[in-house]
Amino acid sequence: MSAFYLTTAIDYSNGEPHLGHTVEKVGADVIARYRRAVGDDVWFVIGMDEHGQKVAQAAEQGGRSPQEWVDEIAATFVSTWAGLDISNDDFIRTTEPRHEDGVQALMERIRESDDFYSAKYEGYYCAGCEAFKKEDELVDGECSLHPQRSIEWTDEENWFFRLSSYRDFLLEHIQENPGFVRPASRRNEILKLLEGGLDDISASRSRISWGVDFPGVEGHSVYVWFDALPNYITAVGYPDGPAFSDRWPAALHIIGKDITRFHCVIWPAMLRSAGLELPETVWAHGFINFSGGKLSKSSGKSLEIPELVERHGADALRYFLMREIPWDSDRNFGSADDFVAQFDQRVTTDLANDLGNLLNRVVAMVTKYRDGRVPPPTDGGPGPDLAADTARALAEYREKMDDYRLHLGIAAAFGLVRAANSFVDETKPWALSKAEGDGAAPQALDSVLGDLVRALGATAAMLAPFMPSKAREIWIAVGGEGDPPEFGALDEAMGGLAAVRKGDVLFPRPE
Ligand SMILES: [Zn+2]
């Protein structure tokens, strides 16, 4: 078994989980479940980024102490992810002692490499970005991303990290490892940034008390990004936990496209400075945009995550997000209404009609024509060949999923659903049954019914990472036990499917 450690960005503790967080966690969970199904030893970590000025300000506005505030927010995120069946193995919070100790150990290592120096910093700071801003980055004296926040002038003694000295190393690493920053659009942005040269960056803040103490420097805390990024190593036991050497380096960091500079430039430089290996891949997913501007709730359509889960169930929401939002680019919706209307539409056409109805028809026909017994595989005959379609869909699915093209993976699974529906229309099992009644041999109908059952079994295995509960229902309905098997055991398990079982309606049609 090969180790596959994957992480998502840790979420900032200044508000409730929203759709952007949700797409990222669901996508990561799909990858985690898929890697388990190909036999990897997966370790999947998500968590919370709980320090920094923005959190302290949000707590104050909420009338809480920072710790009370982050405890409440963390509880909300944990229950949201549980409601979406996110199968993380750990949940790291940057206020935990295991994390704070690890950050301090990492800072010590970087200091030993002589990569910190003290200097006076004078300039602007945007608490919204938790980042220092140069004069020429401001628009009308405000951060272009946070025009509603006032930018602060800071004038303090800081510890700086010699980021500039890692520029050549990073450029070479990214050029030689095309898989390090993906997709390619993000890689090109980072290469361009590196070609322009790098400045050293501040790694500490004075006068900010809500953070990890900067080791050896009285009154300084670790700058929030130098505190947040190391969660990926502290969560697996850095510096000396027993699991660290087994888990690190990570196979995959999943992040939003707005924080690639931190993950593809600053983080690898920190790791290199500390003598640690770099992650294999940083994948930057795109965003959901609403062209109608801010999410309007004027019509009463809510995009709150618990309400979207309530609407058609967790599996349906997971499906919709993964099918509609390309994992490697953005997806635009007109408005909240538009989003909900498309969600309803997908549930009706893809899940209730195409998939649910197919399962229902196949189970009913096997029950009616063969007393529920699943005919074993045959060599196939003339006419449409669903067994070949099934093999092709599995191969395409595996190829896309191995390449993290999740939206194309799920499309391959639904391509097989469509092929199976056409196969029913073309082979007309009811006519074959009538022909048997008139004395025809049973092989033709055996082959049709058996191939349909096995196409559904393969569909269940392909859908399992996306819709874990519904995939189990499908697998049980076609005669399997428990969850669909790992891909390596699928052929044998499908050969053993013996009898169908009638279950509940898979997806009720939306009203
Ligand atoms: Zn900002």
Coordinates of C-alpha atoms and ligand atoms in Angstrom, one line a residue:
M1 CA 0.0 0.0 0.0
S2 CA 1.3 3.4 -0.8
A3 CA 0.8 6.2 1.6
F4 CA -1.4 9.0 0.4
Y5 CA -1.6 12.0 2.7
L6 CA -3.9 14.7 1.6
T7 CA -5.0 18.0 3.1
T8 CA -7.3 20.9 2.4
A9 CA -6.7 24.5 3.3
I10 CA -7.6 25.0 6.9
D11 CA -10.5 27.3 7.2
Y12 CA -10.3 30.8 8.7
S13 CA -12.3 31.1 11.9
N14 CA -14.2 34.3 11.1
G15 CA -17.5 33.1 9.9
E16 CA -19.8 30.1 9.0
P17 CA -18.9 27.5 6.4
H18 CA -20.1 28.5 2.9
L19 CA -20.3 27.0 -0.5
G20 CA -16.6 27.7 -1.3
H21 CA -15.4 25.8 1.7
T22 CA -17.9 23.0 0.9
V23 CA -16.8 22.5 -2.7
E24 CA -13.2 22.1 -1.5
K25 CA -14.0 19.7 1.3
V26 CA -16.3 17.5 -0.9
G27 CA -13.7 17.4 -3.7
A28 CA -11.0 16.4 -1.2
D29 CA -13.3 13.8 0.3
V30 CA -14.0 12.3 -3.2
I31 CA -10.2 12.0 -3.8
A32 CA -9.7 10.5 -0.3
R33 CA -12.4 7.9 -0.9
Y34 CA -11.2 7.2 -4.4
R35 CA -7.6 6.6 -3.2
R36 CA -8.9 4.3 -0.5
A37 CA -10.8 2.4 -3.2
V38 CA -7.6 1.9 -5.3
G39 CA -5.9 0.5 -2.2
D40 CA -3.8 3.4 -0.9
D41 CA -3.1 4.0 2.7
V42 CA -5.0 7.4 2.9
W43 CA -4.6 10.0 5.6
F44 CA -7.0 12.9 5.1
V45 CA -6.7 16.0 7.3
I46 CA -8.8 19.2 7.4
G47 CA -9.0 21.8 10.1
M48 CA -9.2 25.4 11.3
D49 CA -6.9 28.4 11.1
E50 CA -7.7 30.1 14.4
H51 CA -5.1 32.8 15.0
G52 CA -4.6 36.2 13.5
Q53 CA -5.8 39.7 13.7
K54 CA -9.0 39.1 11.7
V55 CA -10.1 36.3 14.1
A56 CA -9.4 38.5 17.1
Q57 CA -11.4 41.3 15.5
A58 CA -14.3 39.0 14.7
A59 CA -14.4 37.6 18.2
E60 CA -14.5 41.1 19.7
Q61 CA -17.3 42.1 17.4
G62 CA -19.1 38.9 18.4
G63 CA -18.6 39.7 22.1
R64 CA -16.5 36.6 22.8
S65 CA -13.0 35.9 23.9
P66 CA -10.9 34.7 20.9
Q67 CA -10.8 31.1 22.3
E68 CA -14.6 31.0 23.0
W69 CA -15.1 32.3 19.5
V70 CA -12.9 29.8 17.7
D71 CA -14.3 26.9 19.8
E72 CA -17.8 27.8 18.6
I73 CA -16.8 28.2 14.9
A74 CA -14.9 24.9 15.0
A75 CA -17.9 23.1 16.3
T76 CA -20.0 24.5 13.4
F77 CA -17.5 23.4 10.8
V78 CA -17.2 19.9 12.3
S79 CA -20.9 19.4 12.3
T80 CA -21.3 20.7 8.8
W81 CA -18.6 18.3 7.5
A82 CA -20.2 15.4 9.4
G83 CA -23.5 16.3 7.7
L84 CA -21.8 16.0 4.3
D85 CA -20.1 12.6 5.1
I86 CA -16.6 14.1 4.9
S87 CA -14.4 11.2 5.9
N88 CA -11.4 13.1 7.3
D89 CA -9.0 11.1 9.6
D90 CA -8.1 14.1 11.7
F91 CA -9.1 17.7 12.3
I92 CA -6.3 20.1 13.2
R93 CA -6.9 23.4 14.9
T94 CA -4.0 25.9 15.1
T95 CA -4.8 26.7 18.7
E96 CA -4.0 23.1 19.8
P97 CA -0.8 22.6 21.8
R98 CA 0.4 19.9 19.3
H99 CA 0.3 22.6 16.6
E100 CA 1.7 25.5 18.5
D101 CA 4.7 23.3 19.7
G102 CA 5.3 22.1 16.1
V103 CA 5.3 25.7 14.8
Q104 CA 7.8 26.8 17.3
A105 CA 10.0 23.8 16.5
L106 CA 9.8 24.7 12.8
M107 CA 10.7 28.4 13.5
E108 CA 13.7 27.2 15.4
R109 CA 14.8 25.1 12.5
I110 CA 14.5 28.0 10.1
R111 CA 16.4 30.2 12.5
E112 CA 19.2 27.6 12.6
S113 CA 19.4 27.8 8.8
D114 CA 20.0 31.6 9.3
D115 CA 16.9 32.4 7.3
F116 CA 15.5 35.0 9.8
Y117 CA 16.8 38.5 10.4
S118 CA 15.4 41.4 12.3
A119 CA 14.5 44.6 10.5
K120 CA 12.1 47.5 10.8
Y121 CA 8.9 47.2 8.8
E122 CA 7.0 50.2 7.8
G123 CA 4.1 49.8 5.6
Y124 CA 0.4 48.8 5.2
Y125 CA -1.3 45.7 6.5
C126 CA -4.7 44.4 5.4
A127 CA -6.2 42.3 8.1
G128 CA -8.7 40.9 5.5
C129 CA -5.8 39.3 3.6
E130 CA -3.6 39.0 6.7
A131 CA -0.9 40.3 4.5
F132 CA 1.4 43.3 4.2
K133 CA 0.7 45.5 1.1
K134 CA 2.9 47.6 -0.9
E135 CA 1.8 51.1 -1.8
D136 CA 1.4 50.2 -5.5
E137 CA -0.9 47.3 -4.5
L138 CA -3.5 49.6 -3.1
V139 CA -6.4 51.1 -5.0
D140 CA -7.5 54.5 -3.7
G141 CA -5.7 53.7 -0.5
E142 CA -7.6 50.5 0.1
C143 CA -7.0 46.8 -0.5
S144 CA -8.7 45.9 -3.7
L145 CA -10.0 42.7 -2.2
H146 CA -11.2 44.3 1.0
P147 CA -12.3 47.9 0.1
Q148 CA -14.7 47.9 3.1
R149 CA -11.9 47.4 5.6
S150 CA -9.6 50.2 6.5
I151 CA -6.0 49.4 5.8
E152 CA -3.6 49.9 8.7
W153 CA -0.2 51.6 8.7
T154 CA 2.2 49.5 10.7
D155 CA 5.6 50.5 11.9
E156 CA 7.3 47.7 13.9
E157 CA 10.4 45.7 14.3
N158 CA 9.8 42.3 12.6
W159 CA 11.6 39.1 12.0
F160 CA 12.0 38.6 8.2
F161 CA 12.3 35.3 6.3
R162 CA 14.9 35.2 3.5
L163 CA 12.3 34.2 0.9
S164 CA 14.3 35.9 -1.9
S165 CA 17.1 33.5 -1.5
Y166 CA 14.8 30.5 -2.4
R167 CA 13.7 32.0 -5.7
D168 CA 16.1 30.0 -7.9
F169 CA 15.4 26.8 -6.0
L170 CA 11.6 27.2 -6.5
L171 CA 11.9 28.1 -10.1
E172 CA 13.9 25.1 -10.8
H173 CA 11.7 22.8 -8.7
I174 CA 8.6 23.9 -10.5
Q175 CA 10.1 23.7 -13.9
E176 CA 11.4 20.2 -13.3
N177 CA 8.3 19.0 -11.6
P178 CA 5.2 19.7 -13.8
G179 CA 3.0 18.0 -11.3
F180 CA 4.0 20.2 -8.4
V181 CA 1.6 23.1 -9.1
R182 CA -1.6 22.1 -10.8
P183 CA -3.6 22.8 -12.9
A184 CA -1.3 24.3 -15.5
S185 CA -2.9 27.7 -15.4
R186 CA -1.9 28.1 -11.8
R187 CA 1.6 26.8 -12.5
N188 CA 2.1 29.4 -15.1
E189 CA 1.0 32.2 -12.7
I190 CA 3.5 31.0 -10.1
L191 CA 6.3 30.7 -12.7
K192 CA 5.6 34.3 -13.8
L193 CA 5.7 35.5 -10.2
L194 CA 9.0 33.8 -9.6
E195 CA 10.5 35.1 -12.8
G196 CA 9.7 38.6 -11.4
G197 CA 11.8 37.9 -8.3
L198 CA 10.9 37.6 -4.7
D199 CA 11.1 39.9 -1.7
D200 CA 11.8 38.8 1.8
I201 CA 8.7 38.6 4.0
S202 CA 7.8 39.3 7.5
A203 CA 7.5 36.2 9.7
S204 CA 6.5 37.8 12.9
R205 CA 4.2 40.5 14.2
S206 CA 4.7 42.6 17.3
R207 CA 1.6 43.9 19.3
I208 CA -0.6 41.0 18.0
S209 CA -1.3 38.8 21.0
W210 CA -3.6 36.2 19.4
G211 CA -1.0 33.9 17.9
V212 CA 1.9 31.6 18.6
D213 CA 4.8 33.1 20.4
F214 CA 7.8 33.7 18.2
P215 CA 10.5 31.6 19.9
G216 CA 13.2 33.6 21.5
V217 CA 11.7 37.0 20.8
E218 CA 9.8 38.6 23.7
G219 CA 6.5 40.1 22.6
H220 CA 6.5 38.8 19.1
S221 CA 4.0 36.3 17.6
V222 CA 4.4 34.2 14.5
Y223 CA 2.8 35.9 11.5
V224 CA -0.4 34.1 10.8
W225 CA 0.6 32.4 7.5
F226 CA 3.8 31.1 9.1
D227 CA 1.5 29.7 11.8
A228 CA -1.1 28.3 9.4
L229 CA 0.9 26.6 6.7
P230 CA 2.8 24.3 9.1
N231 CA -0.5 22.6 10.1
Y232 CA 0.2 20.2 7.3
I233 CA 3.2 18.8 9.2
T234 CA 2.0 19.4 12.8
A235 CA -1.1 17.4 12.1
V236 CA 1.0 14.3 11.3
G237 CA 3.3 14.8 14.3
Y238 CA 6.1 17.2 13.4
P239 CA 8.8 17.3 14.7
D240 CA 9.2 13.9 16.3
G241 CA 5.8 12.2 16.3
P242 CA 5.9 8.5 15.2
A243 CA 3.7 9.0 12.2
F244 CA 5.6 12.0 10.7
S245 CA 8.1 10.1 8.7
D246 CA 5.4 7.7 7.4
R247 CA 3.0 10.4 6.3
W248 CA 5.2 13.3 5.1
P249 CA 5.7 14.4 2.4
A250 CA 2.0 14.9 1.5
A251 CA 0.8 13.5 -1.8
L252 CA -1.6 16.4 -2.3
H253 CA -2.5 19.8 -0.8
I254 CA -5.9 21.1 -2.0
I255 CA -6.3 24.8 -1.9
G256 CA -8.3 27.7 -3.4
K257 CA -6.7 29.5 -6.3
D258 CA -6.4 32.7 -4.2
I259 CA -3.7 31.3 -1.9
T260 CA -1.3 29.7 -4.4
R261 CA 1.5 32.2 -3.6
F262 CA 1.4 31.0 0.0
H263 CA 1.4 27.3 -0.8
C264 CA 3.6 27.2 -3.9
V265 CA 6.2 29.8 -2.9
I266 CA 6.3 30.6 0.8
W267 CA 5.5 27.1 2.1
P268 CA 8.0 25.1 0.0
A269 CA 10.7 27.7 0.9
M270 CA 9.9 27.2 4.6
L271 CA 10.1 23.5 4.2
R272 CA 13.4 23.7 2.2
S273 CA 14.8 26.0 4.9
A274 CA 13.9 23.5 7.6
G275 CA 15.4 20.6 5.6
L276 CA 12.0 19.0 4.9
E277 CA 10.7 17.4 1.8
L278 CA 8.2 19.2 -0.4
P279 CA 4.6 18.0 -1.0
E280 CA 4.2 16.1 -4.3
T281 CA 1.3 18.3 -5.7
V282 CA -0.5 21.5 -4.8
W283 CA -3.9 21.5 -6.5
A284 CA -5.7 24.9 -6.7
H285 CA -9.4 24.5 -7.5
G286 CA -11.5 27.3 -8.9
F287 CA -14.4 29.2 -7.4
I288 CA -18.2 29.4 -7.6
N289 CA -19.1 32.9 -8.8
F290 CA -22.4 34.6 -8.9
S291 CA -22.7 37.1 -11.8
G292 CA -25.6 38.7 -10.1
G293 CA -23.2 40.0 -7.5
K294 CA -23.5 39.1 -3.8
L295 CA -25.6 36.0 -3.0
S296 CA -29.1 37.5 -2.9
K297 CA -31.6 35.9 -0.6
S298 CA -34.4 38.2 -1.6
S299 CA -36.4 35.4 -3.2
G300 CA -36.0 33.2 -0.1
K301 CA -33.7 30.7 -1.8
S302 CA -31.0 29.9 0.7
L303 CA -27.5 28.8 0.0
E304 CA -26.8 27.9 3.6
I305 CA -25.1 24.5 3.6
P306 CA -27.5 22.7 6.1
E307 CA -30.5 23.8 4.1
L308 CA -28.9 22.7 0.8
V309 CA -28.2 19.3 2.5
E310 CA -31.8 19.2 3.7
R311 CA -33.2 19.9 0.3
H312 CA -32.2 16.6 -1.5
G313 CA -29.8 14.9 0.9
A314 CA -26.0 15.0 1.4
D315 CA -25.3 12.7 -1.6
A316 CA -27.3 14.8 -4.0
L317 CA -25.5 18.0 -2.9
R318 CA -22.1 16.3 -3.2
Y319 CA -23.1 15.1 -6.7
F320 CA -24.3 18.4 -7.9
L321 CA -21.2 20.3 -6.7
M322 CA -18.8 17.8 -8.3
R323 CA -20.8 17.5 -11.5
E324 CA -21.4 21.2 -12.1
I325 CA -18.2 22.8 -10.8
P326 CA -15.1 21.8 -12.8
W327 CA -12.4 20.8 -10.3
D328 CA -9.8 22.8 -12.2
S329 CA -11.7 26.0 -13.1
D330 CA -14.5 28.4 -12.1
R331 CA -18.2 28.0 -12.5
N332 CA -20.5 30.9 -12.8
F333 CA -24.1 31.0 -11.6
G334 CA -26.5 33.9 -12.2
S335 CA -27.9 34.0 -8.7
A336 CA -28.8 31.9 -5.7
D337 CA -32.1 31.1 -7.4
D338 CA -30.2 30.0 -10.5
F339 CA -28.0 27.7 -8.4
V340 CA -31.0 26.1 -6.6
A341 CA -32.9 25.7 -9.9
Q342 CA -30.0 23.9 -11.4
F343 CA -29.6 21.7 -8.3
D344 CA -33.3 20.7 -8.6
Q345 CA -32.9 20.0 -12.3
R346 CA -29.8 17.8 -11.8
V347 CA -31.6 15.8 -9.1
T348 CA -34.6 15.2 -11.4
T349 CA -32.8 14.4 -14.6
D350 CA -29.6 12.7 -13.6
L351 CA -30.4 11.1 -10.2
A352 CA -34.1 10.4 -10.2
N353 CA -34.7 9.7 -13.9
D354 CA -31.5 8.4 -15.4
L355 CA -30.0 6.6 -12.4
G356 CA -32.9 5.9 -10.1
N357 CA -35.2 4.8 -12.8
L358 CA -32.6 2.5 -14.4
L359 CA -32.0 0.7 -11.1
N360 CA -35.7 0.3 -10.5
R361 CA -36.3 -1.1 -14.0
V362 CA -33.4 -3.5 -13.9
V363 CA -34.3 -4.9 -10.5
A364 CA -38.0 -5.2 -11.6
M365 CA -37.1 -7.0 -14.8
V366 CA -34.6 -9.4 -13.1
T367 CA -37.3 -10.1 -10.5
K368 CA -40.1 -10.6 -13.1
Y369 CA -38.2 -12.6 -15.8
R370 CA -35.6 -14.5 -13.6
D371 CA -37.1 -14.7 -10.2
G372 CA -34.5 -12.2 -9.0
R373 CA -31.5 -14.4 -9.9
V374 CA -28.7 -12.6 -11.7
P375 CA -27.5 -14.5 -14.9
P376 CA -23.7 -15.1 -14.9
P377 CA -21.5 -13.4 -17.5
T378 CA -21.7 -14.8 -21.1
D379 CA -19.5 -14.3 -24.1
G380 CA -21.8 -11.7 -25.4
G381 CA -23.5 -12.0 -28.7
P382 CA -24.5 -9.9 -31.6
G383 CA -25.9 -6.4 -31.0
P384 CA -25.0 -3.7 -28.5
D385 CA -22.3 -4.7 -26.0
L386 CA -22.9 -3.2 -22.6
A387 CA -20.1 -5.3 -21.0
A388 CA -17.7 -3.5 -23.3
D389 CA -19.2 -0.1 -22.5
T390 CA -18.8 -0.9 -18.8
A391 CA -15.1 -1.8 -19.2
R392 CA -14.5 1.4 -21.2
A393 CA -16.3 3.6 -18.7
L394 CA -14.3 2.1 -15.8
A395 CA -11.1 2.7 -17.7
E396 CA -12.0 6.3 -18.5
Y397 CA -13.2 7.0 -14.9
R398 CA -9.9 5.6 -13.5
E399 CA -7.8 7.7 -15.8
K400 CA -9.7 11.0 -15.0
M401 CA -9.8 10.3 -11.2
D402 CA -6.1 9.5 -11.1
D403 CA -5.5 12.8 -12.8
Y404 CA -7.8 14.7 -10.3
R405 CA -10.3 15.6 -13.0
L406 CA -13.2 14.8 -10.7
H407 CA -15.9 16.4 -12.9
L408 CA -14.8 14.2 -15.8
G409 CA -14.7 11.1 -13.6
I410 CA -18.3 11.5 -12.5
A411 CA -19.2 12.3 -16.1
A412 CA -17.7 8.9 -17.2
A413 CA -19.8 7.1 -14.5
F414 CA -23.0 8.8 -15.9
G415 CA -21.9 8.0 -19.4
L416 CA -22.4 4.4 -18.4
V417 CA -25.8 5.1 -16.9
R418 CA -26.9 6.7 -20.2
A419 CA -25.4 3.8 -22.2
A420 CA -27.3 1.3 -20.0
N421 CA -30.6 3.1 -20.5
S422 CA -30.1 3.1 -24.3
F423 CA -29.2 -0.6 -24.0
V424 CA -32.6 -1.3 -22.4
D425 CA -34.4 0.6 -25.1
E426 CA -32.4 -1.2 -27.9
T427 CA -32.5 -4.8 -26.6
K428 CA -36.1 -4.7 -25.4
P429 CA -36.0 -7.3 -22.6
W430 CA -39.8 -7.5 -22.6
A431 CA -39.8 -8.6 -26.2
L432 CA -37.0 -11.1 -25.5
S433 CA -39.1 -12.5 -22.7
K434 CA -42.1 -12.8 -25.0
A435 CA -39.9 -14.6 -27.5
E436 CA -38.8 -17.1 -24.8
G437 CA -42.5 -17.8 -24.2
D438 CA -42.7 -18.6 -27.9
G439 CA -39.8 -21.1 -27.6
A440 CA -36.7 -18.9 -28.0
A441 CA -33.5 -19.9 -26.1
P442 CA -32.8 -18.1 -22.8
Q443 CA -29.3 -16.9 -23.6
A444 CA -30.3 -13.6 -25.2
L445 CA -32.3 -12.4 -22.2
D446 CA -29.7 -13.8 -19.7
S447 CA -27.0 -11.9 -21.3
V448 CA -29.0 -8.6 -21.4
L449 CA -30.1 -8.8 -17.8
G450 CA -26.8 -10.0 -16.4
D451 CA -24.9 -7.2 -18.2
L452 CA -27.3 -4.6 -16.9
V453 CA -26.9 -5.8 -13.3
R454 CA -23.1 -5.7 -13.7
A455 CA -23.1 -2.3 -15.3
L456 CA -25.0 -1.0 -12.3
G457 CA -22.5 -2.7 -10.0
A458 CA -19.7 -0.9 -11.8
T459 CA -21.6 2.3 -11.5
A460 CA -22.0 1.8 -7.8
A461 CA -18.2 1.4 -7.5
M462 CA -17.6 4.6 -9.5
L463 CA -20.2 6.6 -7.6
A464 CA -19.0 5.5 -4.2
P465 CA -16.4 8.3 -3.7
F466 CA -19.1 10.9 -4.8
M467 CA -22.3 9.5 -3.2
P468 CA -21.2 7.0 -0.6
S469 CA -24.7 6.2 0.8
K470 CA -26.5 5.9 -2.5
A471 CA -23.7 3.9 -4.0
R472 CA -24.1 1.4 -1.1
E473 CA -27.8 1.2 -1.8
I474 CA -27.2 0.5 -5.4
W475 CA -24.6 -2.1 -4.7
I476 CA -26.9 -3.9 -2.2
A477 CA -29.9 -3.7 -4.7
V478 CA -27.8 -5.5 -7.4
G479 CA -26.9 -8.3 -4.9
G480 CA -23.7 -7.0 -3.2
E481 CA -23.0 -6.8 0.5
G482 CA -22.1 -3.5 2.3
D483 CA -20.1 -0.9 0.4
P484 CA -19.0 -1.4 -3.2
P485 CA -15.6 -3.2 -3.3
E486 CA -12.2 -1.7 -4.0
F487 CA -11.5 -1.5 -7.7
G488 CA -9.0 -4.3 -7.6
A489 CA -11.7 -6.7 -6.3
L490 CA -14.5 -5.4 -8.5
D491 CA -14.5 -7.9 -11.3
E492 CA -14.6 -10.8 -8.9
A493 CA -17.3 -9.3 -6.8
M494 CA -19.4 -8.6 -9.8
G495 CA -19.0 -12.1 -11.0
G496 CA -20.4 -13.2 -7.7
L497 CA -23.6 -11.1 -7.8
A498 CA -26.3 -13.6 -7.4
A499 CA -29.7 -12.1 -6.7
V500 CA -31.2 -8.6 -6.8
R501 CA -33.0 -7.0 -3.9
K502 CA -35.8 -4.4 -4.2
G503 CA -34.9 -1.3 -2.1
D504 CA -36.5 2.1 -1.6
V505 CA -36.7 4.6 -4.3
L506 CA -33.1 5.9 -4.8
F507 CA -33.9 9.5 -5.3
P508 CA -37.5 10.8 -5.0
R509 CA -38.3 13.4 -7.7
P510 CA -38.3 16.9 -6.4
E511 CA -41.8 18.4 -6.1
Ligands
ZN1 ZN -7.1 42.6 1.7

